[in-house]
Amino acid sequence: MKALVTGGAGFIGSHLVDKLVEQGVDVVVVDDLSMGSVDNIKSRDSVTIHIEDVCNEKFMQELLQKEKFDYIYFLAAVASVADSIERPSETHEINHSAVLNTLEYIRTEKLPLKQFLFTSSAAVYGNLPELPKKENSRVDPLSPYAIDKYATERYVLAYGELYDLPTVCVRFFNVYGPGQNPSSPYSGVLSILTDCLENDKTFTLYGDGSQTRDFVYIEDVIQALWLITVQNARHQVFNIANGYESTLNNIIQTYEKVAGRKLTIDFAKGRTGEVERSVANISRLIGLGYSTNWSMERGLTKYWEGVQHEAS
Ligand code: NAD
Ligand code: UD1
């Protein structure tokens, strides 16, 4: 079995690559290292890594033709809502056009394929009042990021139905854990919080901290992705989350307790285009055999212990 993981040097991608290698899959990574790092991939010696832009159509087509992948996991993206607001057009090329071009090439060349998995986001749900979010809840994408994710999902599913391709989409909620890069102001909040607690830096809190998110630990996410592959799921969307709603204030308190440290906080105006409340209904995923193993406290404890271990 051969798999392509775009964005495989990133946070979620690198954990997925390690899981696939552990399962005996031959893995090829395409990543331009704009956010990721080859060092994130523990199994890097067993993996073929191309440092390339997924928007390079010629490169992608030659790779697809040469390798005839069984599985394609499309994770390469501008992964930040705020970043997409700064550079909407570039985001669109990566988060939408590159995916569509890949599918179109597979369709026109009739390449064999067992599964094409596209990674979408809870951001598509926006601020509509219905909670928890089900896969068939109404959507209200508020940012270039969310608009591209939703449009791409629709294409991926339509290509599946119209051209009988084995496509599937996931909507990650807020994933956290080791390997998330904290270096950009647009990085995931838990990587920034970790960096602030670890290095005694001031944390900027946008808004009053009452915004909520459904934080899911990386190991549960990898469990879910693997289940979707082995169960051969297709033509559907799956929420991947923990199923619990936490305020940012609550996360900060829990993390301070876990780390045994006090965070210094600067309050700033809330970010525009943001979702206020987010929590998932995960029944569809549970139907595939998923169970959450990582409560917020347990996940944060493992994350923090790992950071401490690396520092020592
Ligand atoms: P990440 O930034 O760590 O990983 C994305 C990877 O894609 C990085 O390694 C980056 O270098 C690479 N990349 C970016 N542009 C590229 C390009 N043009 N060509 C090749 N590689 C490129 O982010 P992540 O958190 O691992 O997110 C992975 C996927 O999951 C993304 O599609 C993201 O939108 C989605 N997602 C993430 C979360 C989350 O909470 N982390 C939630 C919802 C959806
Ligand atoms: C995150 C993901 C996005 C995903 C979405 C799904 C990242 C970078 N973003 O977006 O890919 O699609 O979940 O729900 O992984 N905050 C601060 N201070 C900071 C950073 C953030 O207060 O320094 C706040 C934000 O304003 C926001 C909350 O923390 O209210 C979460 O922010 P962030 O981690 O960027 O996540 P989302 O925007 O939810």
CSV table of C-alpha atoms and ligand atoms in Angstrom, one decimal:
chain,number,residue,atom,x,y,z
A,1,MET,CA,0.0,0.0,0.0
A,2,LYS,CA,1.3,3.4,-0.9
A,3,ALA,CA,0.0,6.7,0.5
A,4,LEU,CA,0.6,10.4,-0.2
A,5,VAL,CA,0.4,12.8,2.7
A,6,THR,CA,0.4,16.5,1.6
A,7,GLY,CA,1.3,18.7,4.5
A,8,GLY,CA,3.0,15.6,6.0
A,9,ALA,CA,5.7,17.6,7.8
A,10,GLY,CA,3.1,19.7,9.6
A,11,PHE,CA,1.5,19.1,13.0
A,12,ILE,CA,-1.3,16.6,12.2
A,13,GLY,CA,0.3,15.3,9.0
A,14,SER,CA,3.5,14.2,10.7
A,15,HIS,CA,1.6,12.2,13.3
A,16,LEU,CA,-0.5,10.6,10.5
A,17,VAL,CA,2.7,9.7,8.6
A,18,ASP,CA,4.1,7.9,11.7
A,19,LYS,CA,0.9,6.0,12.1
A,20,LEU,CA,0.9,4.9,8.4
A,21,VAL,CA,4.5,3.8,8.6
A,22,GLU,CA,3.7,1.8,11.7
A,23,GLN,CA,1.0,0.1,9.8
A,24,GLY,CA,3.4,-0.9,7.0
A,25,VAL,CA,2.2,1.7,4.5
A,26,ASP,CA,4.8,3.2,2.1
A,27,VAL,CA,4.5,6.9,2.6
A,28,VAL,CA,5.4,9.9,0.4
A,29,VAL,CA,5.2,13.4,1.8
A,30,VAL,CA,4.8,16.6,-0.1
A,31,ASP,CA,5.4,19.7,2.0
A,32,ASP,CA,6.9,23.1,1.3
A,33,LEU,CA,7.9,23.5,4.9
A,34,SER,CA,6.2,26.9,5.2
A,35,MET,CA,4.9,25.8,8.6
A,36,GLY,CA,6.1,22.2,9.0
A,37,SER,CA,9.5,20.6,9.7
A,38,VAL,CA,11.0,17.3,8.6
A,39,ASP,CA,12.0,16.8,12.2
A,40,ASN,CA,8.3,16.4,13.1
A,41,ILE,CA,8.3,13.1,11.4
A,42,LYS,CA,9.7,10.5,13.7
A,43,SER,CA,9.7,7.8,11.0
A,44,ARG,CA,11.4,10.2,8.5
A,45,ASP,CA,14.1,7.7,7.5
A,46,SER,CA,11.3,5.3,6.2
A,47,VAL,CA,9.5,8.0,4.2
A,48,THR,CA,10.1,9.8,0.9
A,49,ILE,CA,9.9,13.5,1.4
A,50,HIS,CA,9.4,16.1,-1.4
A,51,ILE,CA,9.9,19.7,-0.3
A,52,GLU,CA,7.5,21.1,-2.8
A,53,ASP,CA,4.5,23.3,-3.2
A,54,VAL,CA,1.2,21.5,-3.8
A,55,CYS,CA,0.3,24.3,-6.2
A,56,ASN,CA,3.1,23.1,-8.5
A,57,GLU,CA,0.8,21.3,-10.9
A,58,LYS,CA,3.5,19.8,-13.1
A,59,PHE,CA,5.2,18.3,-10.1
A,60,MET,CA,2.0,17.0,-8.6
A,61,GLN,CA,0.9,15.4,-11.9
A,62,GLU,CA,4.2,13.7,-12.4
A,63,LEU,CA,4.2,12.4,-8.9
A,64,LEU,CA,0.6,11.1,-9.1
A,65,GLN,CA,1.3,9.4,-12.4
A,66,LYS,CA,4.6,7.8,-11.2
A,67,GLU,CA,3.4,6.6,-7.8
A,68,LYS,CA,-0.2,5.5,-8.4
A,69,PHE,CA,-1.1,6.1,-4.7
A,70,ASP,CA,-3.7,3.9,-3.0
A,71,TYR,CA,-4.4,6.6,-0.4
A,72,ILE,CA,-4.2,10.3,-0.6
A,73,TYR,CA,-4.5,12.4,2.5
A,74,PHE,CA,-4.7,16.1,1.6
A,75,LEU,CA,-3.6,18.2,4.6
A,76,ALA,CA,-1.4,20.9,3.1
A,77,ALA,CA,-3.0,24.2,3.7
A,78,VAL,CA,-2.8,27.6,5.2
A,79,ALA,CA,-4.2,26.3,8.5
A,80,SER,CA,-5.0,29.6,10.2
A,81,VAL,CA,-8.3,31.5,10.0
A,82,ALA,CA,-6.5,34.8,10.8
A,83,ASP,CA,-3.7,34.1,8.2
A,84,SER,CA,-6.3,33.5,5.5
A,85,ILE,CA,-7.8,36.9,6.2
A,86,GLU,CA,-4.3,38.4,5.6
A,87,ARG,CA,-3.8,36.6,2.3
A,88,PRO,CA,-7.1,35.3,0.9
A,89,SER,CA,-6.0,34.9,-2.7
A,90,GLU,CA,-2.9,32.8,-1.9
A,91,THR,CA,-4.9,30.8,0.6
A,92,HIS,CA,-7.4,30.0,-2.1
A,93,GLU,CA,-4.7,28.6,-4.4
A,94,ILE,CA,-3.5,26.2,-1.7
A,95,ASN,CA,-6.6,25.4,0.2
A,96,HIS,CA,-8.9,25.0,-2.8
A,97,SER,CA,-7.3,25.0,-6.3
A,98,ALA,CA,-4.5,22.6,-5.4
A,99,VAL,CA,-7.0,20.0,-4.2
A,100,LEU,CA,-9.3,20.4,-7.1
A,101,ASN,CA,-6.4,20.2,-9.6
A,102,THR,CA,-5.3,16.9,-8.0
A,103,LEU,CA,-8.8,15.4,-8.2
A,104,GLU,CA,-9.2,16.5,-11.7
A,105,TYR,CA,-6.0,14.9,-12.7
A,106,ILE,CA,-7.0,11.7,-11.0
A,107,ARG,CA,-10.3,11.8,-12.8
A,108,THR,CA,-9.1,12.5,-16.3
A,109,GLU,CA,-6.1,10.1,-16.1
A,110,LYS,CA,-8.4,7.4,-14.5
A,111,LEU,CA,-5.8,6.8,-11.8
A,112,PRO,CA,-6.6,3.9,-9.5
A,113,LEU,CA,-7.3,5.0,-5.9
A,114,LYS,CA,-8.7,3.4,-2.7
A,115,GLN,CA,-9.3,6.6,-0.7
A,116,PHE,CA,-8.9,10.4,-1.1
A,117,LEU,CA,-9.3,12.1,2.2
A,118,PHE,CA,-9.7,15.9,2.4
A,119,THR,CA,-9.2,17.7,5.7
A,120,SER,CA,-11.8,20.4,6.3
A,121,SER,CA,-12.6,22.3,9.4
A,122,ALA,CA,-15.2,23.1,12.0
A,123,ALA,CA,-14.7,26.7,10.9
A,124,VAL,CA,-17.3,25.9,8.1
A,125,TYR,CA,-20.1,26.0,10.7
A,126,GLY,CA,-19.5,29.6,11.6
A,127,ASN,CA,-21.7,31.3,14.2
A,128,LEU,CA,-25.1,29.8,13.6
A,129,PRO,CA,-26.9,29.0,16.9
A,130,GLU,CA,-27.4,25.3,16.6
A,131,LEU,CA,-25.1,23.4,18.9
A,132,PRO,CA,-23.5,20.8,19.0
A,133,LYS,CA,-22.7,20.9,15.3
A,134,LYS,CA,-23.7,17.8,13.3
A,135,GLU,CA,-22.3,17.1,9.9
A,136,ASN,CA,-25.7,18.1,8.4
A,137,SER,CA,-26.1,21.3,10.4
A,138,ARG,CA,-26.3,24.4,8.4
A,139,VAL,CA,-23.0,26.0,7.6
A,140,ASP,CA,-22.0,29.7,7.6
A,141,PRO,CA,-18.4,30.1,6.6
A,142,LEU,CA,-17.1,33.5,7.8
A,143,SER,CA,-13.5,33.7,6.6
A,144,PRO,CA,-11.6,32.9,3.4
A,145,TYR,CA,-10.3,29.9,5.2
A,146,ALA,CA,-13.8,28.6,6.0
A,147,ILE,CA,-15.2,29.4,2.6
A,148,ASP,CA,-12.4,27.5,0.8
A,149,LYS,CA,-12.7,24.5,3.2
A,150,TYR,CA,-16.4,24.3,2.5
A,151,ALA,CA,-16.2,24.8,-1.2
A,152,THR,CA,-13.5,22.2,-1.5
A,153,GLU,CA,-15.4,19.7,0.6
A,154,ARG,CA,-18.4,20.1,-1.8
A,155,TYR,CA,-16.1,19.5,-4.8
A,156,VAL,CA,-14.4,16.5,-3.1
A,157,LEU,CA,-17.8,14.9,-2.3
A,158,ALA,CA,-19.2,15.7,-5.8
A,159,TYR,CA,-16.2,14.2,-7.5
A,160,GLY,CA,-16.9,11.1,-5.4
A,161,GLU,CA,-20.5,10.9,-6.4
A,162,LEU,CA,-20.3,12.1,-10.0
A,163,TYR,CA,-17.2,10.2,-11.1
A,164,ASP,CA,-17.3,7.3,-8.7
A,165,LEU,CA,-14.2,8.2,-6.9
A,166,PRO,CA,-13.6,7.0,-3.3
A,167,THR,CA,-13.6,10.4,-1.6
A,168,VAL,CA,-14.2,11.4,2.0
A,169,CYS,CA,-14.0,14.6,4.1
A,170,VAL,CA,-13.2,15.3,7.8
A,171,ARG,CA,-13.9,18.4,9.8
A,172,PHE,CA,-11.3,18.7,12.4
A,173,PHE,CA,-12.3,20.8,15.5
A,174,ASN,CA,-9.4,22.3,17.5
A,175,VAL,CA,-6.6,19.8,17.4
A,176,TYR,CA,-3.7,20.0,19.9
A,177,GLY,CA,-0.6,18.1,21.0
A,178,PRO,CA,3.1,17.8,20.3
A,179,GLY,CA,4.5,19.1,17.0
A,180,GLN,CA,2.2,22.1,16.6
A,181,ASN,CA,4.4,25.0,15.6
A,182,PRO,CA,4.0,28.0,18.0
A,183,SER,CA,6.2,30.3,16.0
A,184,SER,CA,3.6,32.3,14.1
A,185,PRO,CA,1.0,34.7,15.7
A,186,TYR,CA,-1.5,32.5,13.7
A,187,SER,CA,-0.5,29.3,15.4
A,188,GLY,CA,-2.9,27.1,17.2
A,189,VAL,CA,-3.7,28.6,20.6
A,190,LEU,CA,-2.6,25.6,22.7
A,191,SER,CA,0.9,25.6,21.0
A,192,ILE,CA,1.2,29.4,21.9
A,193,LEU,CA,0.0,28.8,25.5
A,194,THR,CA,2.5,26.0,25.9
A,195,ASP,CA,5.3,28.2,24.6
A,196,CYS,CA,4.2,31.0,27.0
A,197,LEU,CA,4.0,28.8,30.0
A,198,GLU,CA,7.3,27.1,29.1
A,199,ASN,CA,9.3,30.2,28.4
A,200,ASP,CA,7.6,32.6,30.7
A,201,LYS,CA,6.2,34.8,27.9
A,202,THR,CA,3.1,37.0,28.0
A,203,PHE,CA,0.1,35.5,26.3
A,204,THR,CA,-2.2,37.7,24.3
A,205,LEU,CA,-5.8,36.8,24.8
A,206,TYR,CA,-8.1,38.0,22.0
A,207,GLY,CA,-11.5,38.9,23.5
A,208,ASP,CA,-12.6,38.1,27.0
A,209,GLY,CA,-11.8,34.3,26.9
A,210,SER,CA,-15.5,33.3,26.8
A,211,GLN,CA,-15.2,32.0,23.2
A,212,THR,CA,-15.5,28.2,23.2
A,213,ARG,CA,-13.8,25.4,21.3
A,214,ASP,CA,-13.9,21.6,21.1
A,215,PHE,CA,-10.3,20.7,21.7
A,216,VAL,CA,-9.3,17.2,20.6
A,217,TYR,CA,-5.9,15.5,21.4
A,218,ILE,CA,-3.8,14.5,18.4
A,219,GLU,CA,-3.9,10.8,19.3
A,220,ASP,CA,-7.7,10.7,19.1
A,221,VAL,CA,-7.5,12.4,15.7
A,222,ILE,CA,-5.1,9.8,14.4
A,223,GLN,CA,-7.3,7.1,15.7
A,224,ALA,CA,-10.2,8.7,13.8
A,225,LEU,CA,-8.3,9.1,10.5
A,226,TRP,CA,-7.1,5.5,10.7
A,227,LEU,CA,-10.7,4.2,11.3
A,228,ILE,CA,-12.0,6.1,8.3
A,229,THR,CA,-9.3,4.5,6.2
A,230,VAL,CA,-9.8,0.9,7.4
A,231,GLN,CA,-13.6,1.2,7.4
A,232,ASN,CA,-13.3,2.4,3.8
A,233,ALA,CA,-15.6,5.3,4.5
A,234,ARG,CA,-16.6,7.3,1.4
A,235,HIS,CA,-18.9,10.1,0.1
A,236,GLN,CA,-19.4,11.5,3.6
A,237,VAL,CA,-18.2,14.1,6.0
A,238,PHE,CA,-17.1,13.3,9.6
A,239,ASN,CA,-16.6,15.6,12.5
A,240,ILE,CA,-13.4,14.8,14.4
A,241,ALA,CA,-13.6,16.2,17.9
A,242,ASN,CA,-13.8,15.4,21.5
A,243,GLY,CA,-17.5,16.4,21.9
A,244,TYR,CA,-16.9,18.8,24.8
A,245,GLU,CA,-17.2,22.5,24.8
A,246,SER,CA,-14.6,24.5,26.8
A,247,THR,CA,-14.1,28.3,27.1
A,248,LEU,CA,-10.7,29.6,26.5
A,249,ASN,CA,-10.6,30.8,30.1
A,250,ASN,CA,-11.3,27.3,31.2
A,251,ILE,CA,-8.5,25.9,29.1
A,252,ILE,CA,-6.1,28.4,30.5
A,253,GLN,CA,-7.0,27.5,34.1
A,254,THR,CA,-6.7,23.8,33.4
A,255,TYR,CA,-3.4,24.2,31.8
A,256,GLU,CA,-2.1,26.4,34.6
A,257,LYS,CA,-3.0,23.6,37.0
A,258,VAL,CA,-1.4,20.9,34.9
A,259,ALA,CA,1.8,22.9,34.5
A,260,GLY,CA,1.9,24.2,38.0
A,261,ARG,CA,2.6,27.7,36.6
A,262,LYS,CA,0.8,31.0,36.3
A,263,LEU,CA,0.3,32.6,32.9
A,264,THR,CA,0.9,36.3,32.3
A,265,ILE,CA,-2.0,37.6,30.1
A,266,ASP,CA,-2.4,40.7,28.0
A,267,PHE,CA,-6.0,41.3,26.9
A,268,ALA,CA,-6.6,42.4,23.3
A,269,LYS,CA,-9.6,43.1,21.1
A,270,GLY,CA,-11.3,40.0,19.8
A,271,ARG,CA,-10.3,38.9,16.3
A,272,THR,CA,-12.6,39.5,13.4
A,273,GLY,CA,-14.1,36.6,11.4
A,274,GLU,CA,-13.9,34.4,14.4
A,275,VAL,CA,-16.3,31.7,15.6
A,276,GLU,CA,-17.7,32.4,19.1
A,277,ARG,CA,-18.9,28.9,20.1
A,278,SER,CA,-17.8,25.6,18.8
A,279,VAL,CA,-18.6,22.0,19.8
A,280,ALA,CA,-19.3,18.8,17.8
A,281,ASN,CA,-21.7,16.0,17.8
A,282,ILE,CA,-19.5,13.0,17.1
A,283,SER,CA,-22.1,10.3,16.7
A,284,ARG,CA,-21.2,9.6,13.1
A,285,LEU,CA,-17.6,8.9,14.0
A,286,ILE,CA,-18.6,6.8,17.0
A,287,GLY,CA,-20.7,4.8,14.5
A,288,LEU,CA,-17.4,3.8,12.9
A,289,GLY,CA,-16.0,2.6,16.2
A,290,TYR,CA,-14.4,5.8,17.5
A,291,SER,CA,-14.1,6.5,21.2
A,292,THR,CA,-12.4,9.5,22.8
A,293,ASN,CA,-9.5,8.5,25.0
A,294,TRP,CA,-8.1,11.9,25.9
A,295,SER,CA,-9.9,14.3,28.2
A,296,MET,CA,-8.6,17.8,28.1
A,297,GLU,CA,-6.8,17.3,31.4
A,298,ARG,CA,-5.2,14.1,30.3
A,299,GLY,CA,-4.2,15.5,26.9
A,300,LEU,CA,-2.7,18.6,28.4
A,301,THR,CA,-0.8,16.6,30.9
A,302,LYS,CA,0.8,14.3,28.2
A,303,TYR,CA,1.5,17.4,26.1
A,304,TRP,CA,3.2,19.2,29.0
A,305,GLU,CA,5.2,16.2,30.1
A,306,GLY,CA,6.5,15.8,26.6
A,307,VAL,CA,7.6,19.5,26.5
A,308,GLN,CA,9.3,19.2,29.8
A,309,HIS,CA,11.0,16.0,28.8
A,310,GLU,CA,12.4,17.6,25.6
A,311,ALA,CA,13.6,20.6,27.6
A,312,SER,CA,15.5,18.4,30.1
B,1,NAD,P1,0.2,22.7,9.9
B,1,NAD,O1,0.4,24.2,9.5
B,1,NAD,O2,1.0,22.2,11.0
B,1,NAD,O3,0.3,21.7,8.7
B,1,NAD,C1,0.1,22.1,7.3
B,1,NAD,C2,1.3,21.7,6.5
B,1,NAD,O4,1.1,22.1,5.2
B,1,NAD,C3,2.6,22.4,7.0
B,1,NAD,O5,3.6,21.5,7.2
B,1,NAD,C4,3.0,23.3,5.9
B,1,NAD,O6,4.4,23.5,5.7
B,1,NAD,C5,2.3,22.6,4.7
B,1,NAD,N1,2.0,23.5,3.6
B,1,NAD,C6,1.4,24.7,3.6
B,1,NAD,N2,1.2,25.2,2.4
B,1,NAD,C7,1.8,24.3,1.5
B,1,NAD,C8,1.9,24.3,0.2
B,1,NAD,N3,1.5,25.3,-0.7
B,1,NAD,N4,2.5,23.2,-0.4
B,1,NAD,C9,3.0,22.2,0.4
B,1,NAD,N5,2.8,22.2,1.7
B,1,NAD,C10,2.2,23.2,2.3
B,1,NAD,O7,-1.4,22.6,10.2
B,1,NAD,P2,-2.2,21.3,10.9
B,1,NAD,O8,-2.7,21.8,12.1
B,1,NAD,O9,-1.3,20.1,10.9
B,1,NAD,O10,-3.3,21.2,9.8
B,1,NAD,C11,-3.4,20.2,8.9
B,1,NAD,C12,-4.7,20.3,8.1
B,1,NAD,O11,-5.8,20.2,9.0
B,1,NAD,C13,-4.9,21.6,7.4
B,1,NAD,O12,-5.6,21.4,6.2
B,1,NAD,C14,-5.8,22.4,8.3
B,1,NAD,O13,-6.5,23.4,7.6
B,1,NAD,C15,-6.7,21.3,8.9
B,1,NAD,N6,-7.2,21.6,10.2
B,1,NAD,C16,-6.4,21.7,11.3
B,1,NAD,C17,-7.0,22.0,12.5
B,1,NAD,C18,-6.2,22.1,13.8
B,1,NAD,O14,-6.8,22.4,14.8
B,1,NAD,N7,-4.9,22.0,13.8
B,1,NAD,C19,-8.4,22.1,12.6
B,1,NAD,C20,-9.2,22.0,11.4
B,1,NAD,C21,-8.6,21.7,10.2
B,2,UD1,C1,-8.4,26.4,14.7
B,2,UD1,C2,-7.3,26.0,13.6
B,2,UD1,C3,-8.0,25.9,12.3
B,2,UD1,C4,-9.2,25.1,12.4
B,2,UD1,C5,-10.2,25.5,13.5
B,2,UD1,C6,-11.3,24.5,13.7
B,2,UD1,C7,-5.0,26.5,13.8
B,2,UD1,C8,-3.9,27.6,13.7
B,2,UD1,N1,-6.2,26.9,13.6
B,2,UD1,O1,-8.8,27.7,14.4
B,2,UD1,O2,-7.1,25.3,11.3
B,2,UD1,O3,-9.9,25.0,11.1
B,2,UD1,O4,-9.5,25.5,14.7
B,2,UD1,O5,-12.1,24.9,14.7
B,2,UD1,O6,-4.7,25.4,14.2
B,2,UD1,N2,-6.3,33.0,20.6
B,2,UD1,C9,-5.8,33.9,21.6
B,2,UD1,N3,-4.5,34.2,21.6
B,2,UD1,C10,-3.6,33.6,20.7
B,2,UD1,C11,-4.1,32.7,19.7
B,2,UD1,C12,-5.4,32.4,19.7
B,2,UD1,O7,-6.6,34.4,22.4
B,2,UD1,O8,-2.4,33.9,20.8
B,2,UD1,C13,-7.7,32.7,20.6
B,2,UD1,C14,-8.3,33.0,19.2
B,2,UD1,O9,-8.7,34.3,19.1
B,2,UD1,C15,-9.5,32.0,19.2
B,2,UD1,C16,-9.0,30.8,20.1
B,2,UD1,O10,-7.9,31.3,20.8
B,2,UD1,O11,-10.6,32.6,19.8
B,2,UD1,C17,-8.6,29.7,19.2
B,2,UD1,O12,-7.7,30.2,18.2
B,2,UD1,P1,-6.9,29.2,17.2
B,2,UD1,O13,-6.1,28.3,18.0
B,2,UD1,O14,-6.2,30.1,16.2
B,2,UD1,O15,-8.0,28.4,16.6
B,2,UD1,P2,-9.3,28.6,15.6
B,2,UD1,O16,-9.3,30.1,15.1
B,2,UD1,O17,-10.4,28.1,16.3
